[in-house]
C-alpha atoms as an extended CHARMM CRD file, in Angstrom:
* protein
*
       120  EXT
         1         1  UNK       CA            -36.2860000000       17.4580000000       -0.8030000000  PROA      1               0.0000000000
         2         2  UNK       CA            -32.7510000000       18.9340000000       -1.2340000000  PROA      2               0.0000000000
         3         3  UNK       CA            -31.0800000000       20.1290000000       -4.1900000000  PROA      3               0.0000000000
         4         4  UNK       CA            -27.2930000000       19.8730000000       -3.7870000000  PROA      4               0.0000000000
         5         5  UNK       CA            -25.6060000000       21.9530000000       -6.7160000000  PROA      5               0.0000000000
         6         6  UNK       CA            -21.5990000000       21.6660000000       -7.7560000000  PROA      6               0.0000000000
         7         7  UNK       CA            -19.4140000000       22.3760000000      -10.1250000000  PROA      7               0.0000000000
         8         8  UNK       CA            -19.0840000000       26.1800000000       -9.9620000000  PROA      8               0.0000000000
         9         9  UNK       CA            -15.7690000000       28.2150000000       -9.8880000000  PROA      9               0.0000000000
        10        10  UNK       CA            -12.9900000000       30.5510000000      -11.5420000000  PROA      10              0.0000000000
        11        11  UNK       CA            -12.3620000000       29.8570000000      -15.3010000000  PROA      11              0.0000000000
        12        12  UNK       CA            -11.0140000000       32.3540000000      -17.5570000000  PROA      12              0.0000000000
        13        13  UNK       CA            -12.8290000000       34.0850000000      -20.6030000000  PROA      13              0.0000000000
        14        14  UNK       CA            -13.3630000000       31.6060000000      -23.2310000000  PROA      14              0.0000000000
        15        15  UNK       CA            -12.9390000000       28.6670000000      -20.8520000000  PROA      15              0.0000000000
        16        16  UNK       CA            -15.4380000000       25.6870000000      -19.8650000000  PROA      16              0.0000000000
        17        17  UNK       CA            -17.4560000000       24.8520000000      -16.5890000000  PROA      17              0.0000000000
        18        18  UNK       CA            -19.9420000000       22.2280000000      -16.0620000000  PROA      18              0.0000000000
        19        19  UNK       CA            -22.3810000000       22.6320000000      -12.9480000000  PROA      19              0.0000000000
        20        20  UNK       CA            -24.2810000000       19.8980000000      -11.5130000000  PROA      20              0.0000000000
        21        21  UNK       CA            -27.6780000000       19.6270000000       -9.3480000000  PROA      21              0.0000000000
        22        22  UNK       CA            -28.5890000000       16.5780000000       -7.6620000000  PROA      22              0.0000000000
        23        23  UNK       CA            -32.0660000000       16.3130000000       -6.0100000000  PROA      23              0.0000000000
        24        24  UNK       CA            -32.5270000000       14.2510000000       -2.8730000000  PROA      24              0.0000000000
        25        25  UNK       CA            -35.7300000000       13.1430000000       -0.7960000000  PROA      25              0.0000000000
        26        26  UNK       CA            -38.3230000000       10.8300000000       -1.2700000000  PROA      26              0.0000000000
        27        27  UNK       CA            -39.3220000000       12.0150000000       -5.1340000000  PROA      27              0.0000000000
        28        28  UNK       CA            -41.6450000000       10.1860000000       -6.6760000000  PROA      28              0.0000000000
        29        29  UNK       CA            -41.4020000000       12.1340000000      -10.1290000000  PROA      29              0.0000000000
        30        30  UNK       CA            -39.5370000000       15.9800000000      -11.1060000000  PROA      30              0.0000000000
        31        31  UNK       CA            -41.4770000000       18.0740000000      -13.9490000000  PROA      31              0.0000000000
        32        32  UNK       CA            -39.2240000000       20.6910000000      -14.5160000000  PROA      32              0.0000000000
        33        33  UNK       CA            -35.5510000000       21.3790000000      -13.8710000000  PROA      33              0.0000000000
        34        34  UNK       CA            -33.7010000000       24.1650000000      -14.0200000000  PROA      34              0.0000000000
        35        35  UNK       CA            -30.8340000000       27.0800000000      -13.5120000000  PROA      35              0.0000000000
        36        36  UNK       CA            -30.6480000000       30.5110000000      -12.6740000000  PROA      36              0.0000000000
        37        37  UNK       CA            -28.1270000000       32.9940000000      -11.7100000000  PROA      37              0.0000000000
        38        38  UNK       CA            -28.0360000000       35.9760000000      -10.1320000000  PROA      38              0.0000000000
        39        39  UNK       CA            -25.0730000000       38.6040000000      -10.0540000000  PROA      39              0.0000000000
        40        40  UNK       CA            -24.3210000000       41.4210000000       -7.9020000000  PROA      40              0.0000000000
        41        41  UNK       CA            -27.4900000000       43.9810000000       -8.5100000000  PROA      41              0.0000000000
        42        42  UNK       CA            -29.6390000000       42.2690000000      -10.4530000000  PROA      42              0.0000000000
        43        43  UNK       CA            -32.3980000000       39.8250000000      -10.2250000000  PROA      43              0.0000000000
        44        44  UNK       CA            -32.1070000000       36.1700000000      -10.7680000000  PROA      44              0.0000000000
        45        45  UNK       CA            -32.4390000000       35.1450000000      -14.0130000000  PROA      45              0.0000000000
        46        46  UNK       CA            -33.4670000000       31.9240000000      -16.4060000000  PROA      46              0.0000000000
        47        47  UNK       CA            -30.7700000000       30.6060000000      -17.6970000000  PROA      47              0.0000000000
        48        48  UNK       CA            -32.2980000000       27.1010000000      -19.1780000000  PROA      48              0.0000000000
        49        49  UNK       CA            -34.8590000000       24.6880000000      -17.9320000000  PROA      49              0.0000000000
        50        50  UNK       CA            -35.6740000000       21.3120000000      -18.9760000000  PROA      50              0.0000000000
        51        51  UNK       CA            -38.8970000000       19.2350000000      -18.3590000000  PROA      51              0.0000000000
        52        52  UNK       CA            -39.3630000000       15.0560000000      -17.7590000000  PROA      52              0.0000000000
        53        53  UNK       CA            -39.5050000000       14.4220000000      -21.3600000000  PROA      53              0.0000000000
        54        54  UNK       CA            -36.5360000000       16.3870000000      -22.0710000000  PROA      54              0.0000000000
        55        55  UNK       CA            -38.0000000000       19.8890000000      -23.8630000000  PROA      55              0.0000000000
        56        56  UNK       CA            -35.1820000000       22.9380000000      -23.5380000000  PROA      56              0.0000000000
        57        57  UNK       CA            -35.3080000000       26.6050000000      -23.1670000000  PROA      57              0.0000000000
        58        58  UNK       CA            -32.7060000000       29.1450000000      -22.8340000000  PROA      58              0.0000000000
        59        59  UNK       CA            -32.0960000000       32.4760000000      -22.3370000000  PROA      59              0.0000000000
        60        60  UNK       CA            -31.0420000000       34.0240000000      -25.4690000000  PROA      60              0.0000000000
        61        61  UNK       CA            -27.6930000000       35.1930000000      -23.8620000000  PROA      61              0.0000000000
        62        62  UNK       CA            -26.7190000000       31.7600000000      -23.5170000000  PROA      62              0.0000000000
        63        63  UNK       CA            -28.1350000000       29.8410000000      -26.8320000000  PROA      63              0.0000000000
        64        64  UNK       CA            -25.6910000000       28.0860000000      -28.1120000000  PROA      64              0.0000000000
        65        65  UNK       CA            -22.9900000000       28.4400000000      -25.4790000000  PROA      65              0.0000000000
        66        66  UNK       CA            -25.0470000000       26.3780000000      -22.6410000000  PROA      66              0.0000000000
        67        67  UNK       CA            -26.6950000000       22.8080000000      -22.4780000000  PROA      67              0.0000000000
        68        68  UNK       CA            -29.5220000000       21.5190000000      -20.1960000000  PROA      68              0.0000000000
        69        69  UNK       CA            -29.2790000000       18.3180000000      -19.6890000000  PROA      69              0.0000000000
        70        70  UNK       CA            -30.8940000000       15.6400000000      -17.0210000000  PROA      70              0.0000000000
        71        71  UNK       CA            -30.8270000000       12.2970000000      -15.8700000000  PROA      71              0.0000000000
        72        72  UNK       CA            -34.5340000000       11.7260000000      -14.4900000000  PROA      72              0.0000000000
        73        73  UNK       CA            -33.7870000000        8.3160000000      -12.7100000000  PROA      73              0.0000000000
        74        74  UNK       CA            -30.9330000000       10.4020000000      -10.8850000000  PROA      74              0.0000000000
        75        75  UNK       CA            -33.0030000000       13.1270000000      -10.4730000000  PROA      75              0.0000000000
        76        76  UNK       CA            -30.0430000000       15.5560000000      -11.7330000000  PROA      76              0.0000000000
        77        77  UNK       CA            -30.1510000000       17.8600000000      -14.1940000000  PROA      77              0.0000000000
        78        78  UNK       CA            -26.3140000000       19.4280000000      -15.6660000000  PROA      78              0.0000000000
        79        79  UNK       CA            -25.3270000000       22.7540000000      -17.2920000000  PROA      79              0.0000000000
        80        80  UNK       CA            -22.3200000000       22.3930000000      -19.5190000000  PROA      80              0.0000000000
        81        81  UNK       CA            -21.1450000000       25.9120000000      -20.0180000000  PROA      81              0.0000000000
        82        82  UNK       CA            -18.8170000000       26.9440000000      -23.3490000000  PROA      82              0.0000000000
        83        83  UNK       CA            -17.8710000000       30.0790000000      -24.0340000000  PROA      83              0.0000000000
        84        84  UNK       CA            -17.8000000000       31.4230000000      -20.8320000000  PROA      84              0.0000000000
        85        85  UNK       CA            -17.9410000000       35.3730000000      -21.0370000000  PROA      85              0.0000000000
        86        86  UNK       CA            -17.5240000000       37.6950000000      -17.8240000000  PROA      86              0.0000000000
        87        87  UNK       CA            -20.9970000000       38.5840000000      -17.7870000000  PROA      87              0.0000000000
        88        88  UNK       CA            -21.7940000000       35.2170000000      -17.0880000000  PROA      88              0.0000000000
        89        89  UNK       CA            -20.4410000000       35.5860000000      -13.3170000000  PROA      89              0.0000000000
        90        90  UNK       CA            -22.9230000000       35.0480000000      -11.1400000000  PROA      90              0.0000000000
        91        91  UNK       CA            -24.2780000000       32.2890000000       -8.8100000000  PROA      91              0.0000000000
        92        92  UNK       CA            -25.5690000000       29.7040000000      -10.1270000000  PROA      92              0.0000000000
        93        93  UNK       CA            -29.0570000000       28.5590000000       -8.4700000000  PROA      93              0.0000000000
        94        94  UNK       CA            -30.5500000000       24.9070000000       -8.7170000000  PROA      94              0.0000000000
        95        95  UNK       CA            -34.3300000000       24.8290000000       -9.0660000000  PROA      95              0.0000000000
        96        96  UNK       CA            -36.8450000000       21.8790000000       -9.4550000000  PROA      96              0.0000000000
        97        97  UNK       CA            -40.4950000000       22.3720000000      -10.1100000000  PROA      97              0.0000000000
        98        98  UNK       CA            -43.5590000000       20.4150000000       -9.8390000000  PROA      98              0.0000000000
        99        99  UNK       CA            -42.0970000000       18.3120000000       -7.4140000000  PROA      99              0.0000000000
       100       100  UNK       CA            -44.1250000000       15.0240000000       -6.4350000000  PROA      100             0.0000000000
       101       101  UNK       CA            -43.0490000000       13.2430000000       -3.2170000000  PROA      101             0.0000000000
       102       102  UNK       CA            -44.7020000000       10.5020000000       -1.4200000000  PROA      102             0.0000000000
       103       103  UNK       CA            -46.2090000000       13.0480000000        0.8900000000  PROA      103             0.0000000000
       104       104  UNK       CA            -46.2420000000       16.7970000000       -1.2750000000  PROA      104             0.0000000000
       105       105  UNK       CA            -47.6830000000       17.2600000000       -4.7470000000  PROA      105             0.0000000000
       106       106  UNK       CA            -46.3190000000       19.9150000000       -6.9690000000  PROA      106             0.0000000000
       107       107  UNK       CA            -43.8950000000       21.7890000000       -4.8400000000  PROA      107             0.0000000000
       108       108  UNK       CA            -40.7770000000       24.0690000000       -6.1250000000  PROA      108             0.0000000000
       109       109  UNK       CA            -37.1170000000       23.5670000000       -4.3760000000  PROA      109             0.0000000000
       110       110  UNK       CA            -34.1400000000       25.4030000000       -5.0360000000  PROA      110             0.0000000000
       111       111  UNK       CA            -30.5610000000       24.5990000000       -4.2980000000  PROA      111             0.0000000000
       112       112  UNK       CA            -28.6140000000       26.9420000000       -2.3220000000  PROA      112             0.0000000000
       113       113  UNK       CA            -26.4780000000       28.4470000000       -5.0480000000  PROA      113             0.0000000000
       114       114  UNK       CA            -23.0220000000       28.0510000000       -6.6910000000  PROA      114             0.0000000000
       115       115  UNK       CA            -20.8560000000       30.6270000000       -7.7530000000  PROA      115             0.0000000000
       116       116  UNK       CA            -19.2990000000       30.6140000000      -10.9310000000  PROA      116             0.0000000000
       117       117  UNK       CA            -16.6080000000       33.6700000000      -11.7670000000  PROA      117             0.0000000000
       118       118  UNK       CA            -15.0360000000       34.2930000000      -15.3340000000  PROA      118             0.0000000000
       119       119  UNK       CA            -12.0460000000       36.5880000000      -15.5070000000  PROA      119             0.0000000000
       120       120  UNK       CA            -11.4280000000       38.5770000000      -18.4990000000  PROA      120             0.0000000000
C-alpha cells in the first residue's frame, strides 16, 4: 500500500491550501484516515482524522479552520485548509489505519510527507 500525498506549498497568512492523500495497493477496505504535521522541533501532531463512516476529529488549533474529508471508493481522504496561520507550517503527513488488503489485516501506512509553508 502507498499513500501518495499533494497539494502542499507557500500561501500567505490568511490564505487557502487544500492537501490531498491518495492510497494505492490492493485495499480491500480503510478504517481510519488521517493528517499530521510535524514542524521543525517538535513532534508530529493530529491534525484531523476521519473513519469509513465519516466521524471527524480535530485538533483544537485547527477547529473550524480545517476539514477532513474522504472519498472511500477512492480511497482518498482531503484537508481543505482556511485560515492558514504561520504556525501551521509544517509537513504535512498522510496516514491510513486499519488497513485491510487481500493479503494484510489491520496495518497502518503513512505517506511520505508534504510541506506546507505560510508566510506572515
Amino acid at each position: 500500500v502507498q499513500l501518495q500525498a499533494s497539494g502542499g506549498g507557500l500561501v500567505q497568512f490568511g490564505g487557502s491550501l487544500k492537501l490531498s492523500c491518495a492510497a494505492s495497493g490492493s485495499i480491500v477496505s480503510i478504517n481510519a484516515m488521517g493528517w499530521y504535521r510535524q514542524a521543525p522541533g517538535n513532534q508530529r501532531e493530529l491534525v484531523a482524522s476521519i473513519t469509513s463512516d465519516g466521524s471527524t476529529n480535530y485538533a483544537d488549533s485547527v477547529k473550524g479552520r480545517f476539514t477532513i474529508s474522504r472519498d472511500n471508493a477512492k480511497n482518498t481522504v482531503y484537508l481543505q485548509m482556511n485560515s492558514l496561520k504561520p504556525e501551521d507550517s509544517a509537513v504535512y503527513y498522510c496516514n491510513a489505519d486499519g488497513v485491510i488488503t487481500t493479503v494484510h489485516y489491520g496495518s497502518n501506512y503513512w505517506g511520505k510527507g508534504t510541506l506546507v509553508t505560510v508566510s506572515s
